[in-house]
GROMACS .gro file of C-alpha atoms in nm:
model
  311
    1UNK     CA    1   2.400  11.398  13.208
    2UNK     CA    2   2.677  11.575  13.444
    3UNK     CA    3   2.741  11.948  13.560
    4UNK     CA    4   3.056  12.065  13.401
    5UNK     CA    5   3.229  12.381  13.450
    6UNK     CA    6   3.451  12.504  13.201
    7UNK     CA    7   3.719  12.778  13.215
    8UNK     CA    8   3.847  12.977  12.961
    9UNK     CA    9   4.147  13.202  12.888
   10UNK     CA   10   4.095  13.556  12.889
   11UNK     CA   11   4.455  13.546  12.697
   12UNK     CA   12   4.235  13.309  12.418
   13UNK     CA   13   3.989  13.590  12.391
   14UNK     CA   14   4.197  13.854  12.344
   15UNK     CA   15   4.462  13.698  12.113
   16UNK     CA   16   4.592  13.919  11.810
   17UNK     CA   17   4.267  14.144  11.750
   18UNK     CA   18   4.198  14.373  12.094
   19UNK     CA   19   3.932  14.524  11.968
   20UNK     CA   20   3.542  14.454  12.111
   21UNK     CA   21   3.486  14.303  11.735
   22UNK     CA   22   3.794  14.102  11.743
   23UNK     CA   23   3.727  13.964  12.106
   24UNK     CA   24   3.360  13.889  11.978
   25UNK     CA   25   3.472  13.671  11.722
   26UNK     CA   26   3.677  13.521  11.885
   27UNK     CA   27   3.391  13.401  12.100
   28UNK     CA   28   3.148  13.360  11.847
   29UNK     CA   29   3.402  13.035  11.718
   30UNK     CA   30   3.475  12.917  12.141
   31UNK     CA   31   3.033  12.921  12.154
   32UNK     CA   32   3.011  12.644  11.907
   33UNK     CA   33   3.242  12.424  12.067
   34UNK     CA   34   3.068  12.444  12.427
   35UNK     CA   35   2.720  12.425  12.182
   36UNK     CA   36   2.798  12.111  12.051
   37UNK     CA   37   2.930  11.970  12.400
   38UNK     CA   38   2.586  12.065  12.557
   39UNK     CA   39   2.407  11.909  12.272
   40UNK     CA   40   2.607  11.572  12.363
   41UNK     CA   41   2.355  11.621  12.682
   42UNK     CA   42   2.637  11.799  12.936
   43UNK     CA   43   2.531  12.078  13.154
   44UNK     CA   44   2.773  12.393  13.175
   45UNK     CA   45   2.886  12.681  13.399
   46UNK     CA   46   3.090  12.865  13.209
   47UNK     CA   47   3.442  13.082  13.340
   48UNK     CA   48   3.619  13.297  13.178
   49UNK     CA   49   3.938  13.507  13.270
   50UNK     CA   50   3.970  13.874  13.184
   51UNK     CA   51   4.375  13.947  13.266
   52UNK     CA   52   4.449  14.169  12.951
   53UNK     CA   53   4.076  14.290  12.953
   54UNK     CA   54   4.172  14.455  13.238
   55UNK     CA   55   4.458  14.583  13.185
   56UNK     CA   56   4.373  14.733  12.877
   57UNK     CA   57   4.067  14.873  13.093
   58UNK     CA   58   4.329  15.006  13.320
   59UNK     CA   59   4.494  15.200  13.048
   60UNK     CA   60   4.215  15.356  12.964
   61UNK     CA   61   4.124  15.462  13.300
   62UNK     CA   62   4.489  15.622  13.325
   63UNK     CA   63   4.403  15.818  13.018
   64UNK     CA   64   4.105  15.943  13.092
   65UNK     CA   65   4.185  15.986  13.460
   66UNK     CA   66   4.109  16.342  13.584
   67UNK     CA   67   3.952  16.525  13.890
   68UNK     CA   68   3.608  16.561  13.752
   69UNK     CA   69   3.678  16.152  13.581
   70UNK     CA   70   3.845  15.970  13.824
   71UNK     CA   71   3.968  15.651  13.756
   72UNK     CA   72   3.800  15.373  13.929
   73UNK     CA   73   3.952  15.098  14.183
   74UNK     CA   74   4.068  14.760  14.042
   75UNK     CA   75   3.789  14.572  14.203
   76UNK     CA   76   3.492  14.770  13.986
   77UNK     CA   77   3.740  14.739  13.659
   78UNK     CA   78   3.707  14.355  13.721
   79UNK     CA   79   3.340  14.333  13.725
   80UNK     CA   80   3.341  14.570  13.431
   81UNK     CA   81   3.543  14.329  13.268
   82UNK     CA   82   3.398  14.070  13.369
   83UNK     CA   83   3.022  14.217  13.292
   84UNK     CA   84   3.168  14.273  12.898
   85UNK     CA   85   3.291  13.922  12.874
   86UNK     CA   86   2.965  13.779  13.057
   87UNK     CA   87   2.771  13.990  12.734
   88UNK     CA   88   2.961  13.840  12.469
   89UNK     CA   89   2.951  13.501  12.596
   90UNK     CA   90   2.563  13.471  12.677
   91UNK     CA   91   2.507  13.665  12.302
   92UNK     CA   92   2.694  13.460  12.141
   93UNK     CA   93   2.582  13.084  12.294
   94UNK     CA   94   2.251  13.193  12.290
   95UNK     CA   95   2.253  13.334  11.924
   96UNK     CA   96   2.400  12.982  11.860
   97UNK     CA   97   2.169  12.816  11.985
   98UNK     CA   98   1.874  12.991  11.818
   99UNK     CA   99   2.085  12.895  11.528
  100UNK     CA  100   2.021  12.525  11.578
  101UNK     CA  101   1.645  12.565  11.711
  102UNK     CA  102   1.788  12.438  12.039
  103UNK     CA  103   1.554  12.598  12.337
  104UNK     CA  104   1.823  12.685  12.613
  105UNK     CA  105   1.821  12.979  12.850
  106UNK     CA  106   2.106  13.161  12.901
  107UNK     CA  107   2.235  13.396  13.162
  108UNK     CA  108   2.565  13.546  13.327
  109UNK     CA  109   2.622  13.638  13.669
  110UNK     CA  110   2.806  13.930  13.812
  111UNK     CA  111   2.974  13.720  14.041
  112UNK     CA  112   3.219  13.830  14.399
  113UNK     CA  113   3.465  13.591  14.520
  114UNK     CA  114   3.552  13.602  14.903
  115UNK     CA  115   3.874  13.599  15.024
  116UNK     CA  116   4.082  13.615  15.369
  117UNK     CA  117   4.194  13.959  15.490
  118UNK     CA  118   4.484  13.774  15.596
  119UNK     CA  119   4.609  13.601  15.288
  120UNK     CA  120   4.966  13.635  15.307
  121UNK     CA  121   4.943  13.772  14.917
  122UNK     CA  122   4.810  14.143  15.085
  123UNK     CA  123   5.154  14.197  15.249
  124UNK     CA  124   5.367  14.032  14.918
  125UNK     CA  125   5.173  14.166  14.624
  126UNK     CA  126   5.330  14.032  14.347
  127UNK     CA  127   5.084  14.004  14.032
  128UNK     CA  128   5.179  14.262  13.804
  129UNK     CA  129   4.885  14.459  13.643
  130UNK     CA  130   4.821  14.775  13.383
  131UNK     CA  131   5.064  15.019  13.222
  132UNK     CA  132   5.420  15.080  13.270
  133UNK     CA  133   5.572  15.376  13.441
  134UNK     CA  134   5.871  15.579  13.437
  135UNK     CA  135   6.058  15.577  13.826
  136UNK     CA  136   5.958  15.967  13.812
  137UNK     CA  137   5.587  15.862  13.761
  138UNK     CA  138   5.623  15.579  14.000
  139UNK     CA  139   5.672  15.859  14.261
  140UNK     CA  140   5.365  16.042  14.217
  141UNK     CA  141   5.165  15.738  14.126
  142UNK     CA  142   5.282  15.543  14.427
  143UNK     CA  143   5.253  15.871  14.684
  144UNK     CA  144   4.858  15.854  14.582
  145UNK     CA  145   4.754  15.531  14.744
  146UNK     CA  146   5.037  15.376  14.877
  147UNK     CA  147   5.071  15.113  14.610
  148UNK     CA  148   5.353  14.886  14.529
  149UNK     CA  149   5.561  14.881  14.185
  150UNK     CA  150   5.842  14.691  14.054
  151UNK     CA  151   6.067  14.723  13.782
  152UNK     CA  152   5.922  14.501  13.503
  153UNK     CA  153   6.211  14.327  13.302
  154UNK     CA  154   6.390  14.674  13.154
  155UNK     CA  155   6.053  14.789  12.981
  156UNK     CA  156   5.948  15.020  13.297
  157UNK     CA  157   5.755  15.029  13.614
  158UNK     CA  158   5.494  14.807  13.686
  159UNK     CA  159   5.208  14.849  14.007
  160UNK     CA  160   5.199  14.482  14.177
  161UNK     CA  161   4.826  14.349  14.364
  162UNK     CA  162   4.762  14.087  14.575
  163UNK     CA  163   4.689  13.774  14.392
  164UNK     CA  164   4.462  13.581  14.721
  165UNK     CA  165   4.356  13.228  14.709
  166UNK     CA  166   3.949  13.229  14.660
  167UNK     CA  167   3.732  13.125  14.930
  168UNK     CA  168   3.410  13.108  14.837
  169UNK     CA  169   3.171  13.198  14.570
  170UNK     CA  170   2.887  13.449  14.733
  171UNK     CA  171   2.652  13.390  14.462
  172UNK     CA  172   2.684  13.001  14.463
  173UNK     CA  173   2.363  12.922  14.536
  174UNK     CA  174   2.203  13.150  14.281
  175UNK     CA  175   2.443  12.995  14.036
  176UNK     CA  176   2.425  12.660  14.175
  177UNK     CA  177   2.017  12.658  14.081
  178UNK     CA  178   2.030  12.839  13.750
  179UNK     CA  179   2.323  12.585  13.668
  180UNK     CA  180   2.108  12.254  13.815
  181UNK     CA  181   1.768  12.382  13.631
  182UNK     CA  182   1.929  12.378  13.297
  183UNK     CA  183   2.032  12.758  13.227
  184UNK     CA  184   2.425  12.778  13.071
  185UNK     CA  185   2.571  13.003  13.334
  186UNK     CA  186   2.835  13.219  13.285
  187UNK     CA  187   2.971  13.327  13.618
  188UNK     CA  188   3.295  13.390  13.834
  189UNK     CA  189   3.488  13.580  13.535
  190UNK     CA  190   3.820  13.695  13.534
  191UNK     CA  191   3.869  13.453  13.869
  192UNK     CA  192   3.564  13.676  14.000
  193UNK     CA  193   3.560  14.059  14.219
  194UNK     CA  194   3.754  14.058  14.503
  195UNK     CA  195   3.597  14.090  14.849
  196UNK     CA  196   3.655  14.045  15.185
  197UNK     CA  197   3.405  14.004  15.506
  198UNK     CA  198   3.486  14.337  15.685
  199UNK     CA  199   3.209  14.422  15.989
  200UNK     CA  200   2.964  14.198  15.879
  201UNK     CA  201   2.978  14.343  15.483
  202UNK     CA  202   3.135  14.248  15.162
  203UNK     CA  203   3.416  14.487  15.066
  204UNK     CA  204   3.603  14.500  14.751
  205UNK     CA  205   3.981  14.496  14.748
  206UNK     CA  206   4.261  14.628  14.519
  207UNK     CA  207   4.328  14.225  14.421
  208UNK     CA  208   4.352  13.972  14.132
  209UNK     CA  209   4.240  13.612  14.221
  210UNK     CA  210   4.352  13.317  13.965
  211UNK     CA  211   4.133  13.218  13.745
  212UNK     CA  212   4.205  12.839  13.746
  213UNK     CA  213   4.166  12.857  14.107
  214UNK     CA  214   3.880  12.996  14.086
  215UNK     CA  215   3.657  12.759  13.888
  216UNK     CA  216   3.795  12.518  14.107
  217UNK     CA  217   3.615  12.666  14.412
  218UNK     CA  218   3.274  12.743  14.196
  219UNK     CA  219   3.286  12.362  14.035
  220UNK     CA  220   3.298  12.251  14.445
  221UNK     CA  221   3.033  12.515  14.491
  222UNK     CA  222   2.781  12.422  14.218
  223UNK     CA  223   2.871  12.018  14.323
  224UNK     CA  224   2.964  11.969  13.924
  225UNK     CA  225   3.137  11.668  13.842
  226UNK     CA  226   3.346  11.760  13.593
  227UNK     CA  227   3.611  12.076  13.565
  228UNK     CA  228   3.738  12.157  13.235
  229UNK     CA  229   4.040  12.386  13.190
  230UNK     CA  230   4.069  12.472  12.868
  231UNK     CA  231   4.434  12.563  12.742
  232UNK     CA  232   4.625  12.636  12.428
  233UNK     CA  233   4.748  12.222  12.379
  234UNK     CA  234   4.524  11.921  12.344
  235UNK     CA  235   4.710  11.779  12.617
  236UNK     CA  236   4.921  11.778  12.909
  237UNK     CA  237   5.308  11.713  12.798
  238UNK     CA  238   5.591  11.564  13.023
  239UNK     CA  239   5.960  11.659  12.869
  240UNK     CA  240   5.768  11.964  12.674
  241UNK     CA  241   5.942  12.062  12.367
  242UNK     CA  242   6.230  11.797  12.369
  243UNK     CA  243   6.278  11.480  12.166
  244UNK     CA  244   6.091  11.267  12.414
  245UNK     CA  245   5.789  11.476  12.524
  246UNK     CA  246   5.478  11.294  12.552
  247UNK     CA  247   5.115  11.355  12.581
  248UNK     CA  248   4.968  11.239  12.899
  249UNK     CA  249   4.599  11.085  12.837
  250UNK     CA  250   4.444  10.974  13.198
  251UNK     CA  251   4.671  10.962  13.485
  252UNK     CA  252   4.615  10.982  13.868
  253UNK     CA  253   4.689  11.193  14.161
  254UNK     CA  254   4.961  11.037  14.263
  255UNK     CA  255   5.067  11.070  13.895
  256UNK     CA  256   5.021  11.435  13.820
  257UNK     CA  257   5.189  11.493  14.174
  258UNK     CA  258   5.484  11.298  14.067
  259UNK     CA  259   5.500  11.479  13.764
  260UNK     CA  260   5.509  11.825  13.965
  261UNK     CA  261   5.801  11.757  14.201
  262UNK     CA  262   5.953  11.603  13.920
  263UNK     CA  263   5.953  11.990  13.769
  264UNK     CA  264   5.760  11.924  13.461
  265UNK     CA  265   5.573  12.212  13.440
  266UNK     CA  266   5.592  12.577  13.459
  267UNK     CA  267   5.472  12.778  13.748
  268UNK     CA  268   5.355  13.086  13.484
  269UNK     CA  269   5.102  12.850  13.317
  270UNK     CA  270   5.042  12.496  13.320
  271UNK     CA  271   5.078  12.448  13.711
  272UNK     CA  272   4.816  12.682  13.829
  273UNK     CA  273   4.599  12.454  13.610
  274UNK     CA  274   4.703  12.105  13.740
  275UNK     CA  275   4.739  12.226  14.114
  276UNK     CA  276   4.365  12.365  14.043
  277UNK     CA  277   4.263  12.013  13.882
  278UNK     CA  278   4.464  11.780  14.143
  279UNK     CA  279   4.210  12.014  14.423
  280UNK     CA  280   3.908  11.976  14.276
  281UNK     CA  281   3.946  11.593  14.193
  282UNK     CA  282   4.073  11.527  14.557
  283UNK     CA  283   3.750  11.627  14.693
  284UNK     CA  284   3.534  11.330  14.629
  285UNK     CA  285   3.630  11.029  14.443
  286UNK     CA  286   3.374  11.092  14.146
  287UNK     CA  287   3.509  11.351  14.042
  288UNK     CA  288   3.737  11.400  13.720
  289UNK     CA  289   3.915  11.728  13.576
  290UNK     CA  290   4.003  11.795  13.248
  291UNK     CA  291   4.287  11.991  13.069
  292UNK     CA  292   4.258  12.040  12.678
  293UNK     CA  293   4.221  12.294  12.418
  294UNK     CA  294   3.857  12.426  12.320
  295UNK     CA  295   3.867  12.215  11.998
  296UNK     CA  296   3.904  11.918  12.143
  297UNK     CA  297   3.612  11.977  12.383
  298UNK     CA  298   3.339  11.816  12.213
  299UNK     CA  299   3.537  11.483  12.238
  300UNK     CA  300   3.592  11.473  12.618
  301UNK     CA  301   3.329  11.221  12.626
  302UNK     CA  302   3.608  10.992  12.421
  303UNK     CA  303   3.857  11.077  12.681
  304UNK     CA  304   4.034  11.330  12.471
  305UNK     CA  305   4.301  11.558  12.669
  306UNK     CA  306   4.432  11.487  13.004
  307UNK     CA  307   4.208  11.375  13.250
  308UNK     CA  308   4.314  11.330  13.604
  309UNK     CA  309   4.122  11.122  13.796
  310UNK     CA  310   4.123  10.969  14.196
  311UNK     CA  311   4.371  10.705  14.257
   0.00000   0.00000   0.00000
């Protein structure tokens, strides 16, 4: 039996259908997969991302947005999101479960994510988040809070955040326990709430923090064994989309390094995932991260996907 955590997509949740319904099914199907993976013996912490969950949020907070309503900071739309997410996932594994008379608690965890005042991200915000604005609404929204917007590929005005690099998990060892007594735990969503250590307290901050990254730090956290970043492809490719692309199956750290400087993969969305993966593994030599799609998660045991691994 090992500790696994596995991350999930927000962008997998919320595919074609954006509606709660939609999102739920979509999750209903992703809770038999991890189902049958526990029932192969595995233990799970589950993480999920939340980026157009919250920016759909964040629309609706613009509409609605008045003196009496006031739309809230980006730090409480993130544990909204990821307290909607957490419900979906713990109904639906544990109505699956109940399905196969299998006697397994469990629970999600509104979860904050420290990290450093002075990440060099809070004075370059450059993840772009909610609606688009005109440059005359820029002016009035930027004049409210001093926030940053750029012009977002001809289709408007965008407002950029910080994106910092997590630090630590400040309900580890609550999640850590649940996670080592047997209870699925779903935890750290959306790459967890913002917060930094400002005299003596946790604060939340207008910030986004990677997902990937961030079930790196929690599978370090909860001492798993395994993480499992689960993608839209079975496997890693080298030479993606031309005649000689191929699957990569296990490969090293010195490997997957190669592979980067060699420019195989894109900085938008595979390389967040294998720079997450190459951390995690180079932490202790028994370690082993995993990149594959949800469907092939049940066979992970059979060394489906890529699996990097210590040299």
């Amino acid at each position: 039996m090992s500790l696994n955590v596995i991350a999930l997509g927000g962008n997998a949740i919320l595919d074609t259908d954006p509606t709660d319904v939609g999102q739920k099914e979509f999750i209903k199907k992703a809770a038999k997969y991890i189902v049958d993976f526990v029932e192969k013996g595995e233990e799970v912490v589950v993480c999920h991302g939340n980026g157009p969950q919250v920016g759909n949020l964040l629309l609706q907070q613009k509409a609605g947005d008045s003196e009496k309503n006031p739309a809230l900071k980006l730090d409480s739309c993130v544990a909204m999101t990821q307290g909607s997410i957490g419900y979906w996932l713990q109904n639906a594994l544990s109505n699956e479960f109940a399905k196969r008379n299998v006697s397994k608690p469990v629970a999600s965890v509104v979860t904050q994510v420290e990290v450093d005042a002075n990440d060099p991200s809070f004075t370059n915000p450059t993840k772009p988040i909610g609606p688009f604005f005109t440059e005359e609404e820029v002016k009035v929204e930027a004049a409210k809070d001093n926030s940053t917007f750029v012009e977002d590929s001809g289709r408007g005005y965008r407002k950029v955040v910080p994106s910092p690099q997590p630090q630590n998990i400040v309900e580890k060892e609550a999640i850590r326990t649940m996670a080592q007594g047997g209870v699925v735990t779903v935890s750290a969503g959306g790459g967890g709430i913002p917060v930094i250590i400002r005299d003596g307290e946790y604060v939340g901050v207008e910030a986004v923090i990677d997902k990937d990254f961030t079930s790196k730090v929690l599978a370090e956290n909860v001492q798993a064994d395994c993480l499992i970043l689960l993608t839209g492809v079975d496997n890693i490719y080298i030479n993606y989309n031309q005649p000689n692309q191929k699957a990569l199956e296990t490969i090293s750290i010195a490997e997957a390094e190669g592979y980067i400087q060699e420019g195989h993969f894109a900085a938008g969305s595979m390389l967040p995932k294998i720079e997450a993966a190459l951390d995690f593994v180079k932490g202790a030599s028994n370690r082993k991260a995993v990149i594959t799609s949800i469907e092939n998660l049940e066979n992970i045991q059979e060394n489906a996907g890529t699996t990097i691994v210590s040299d």
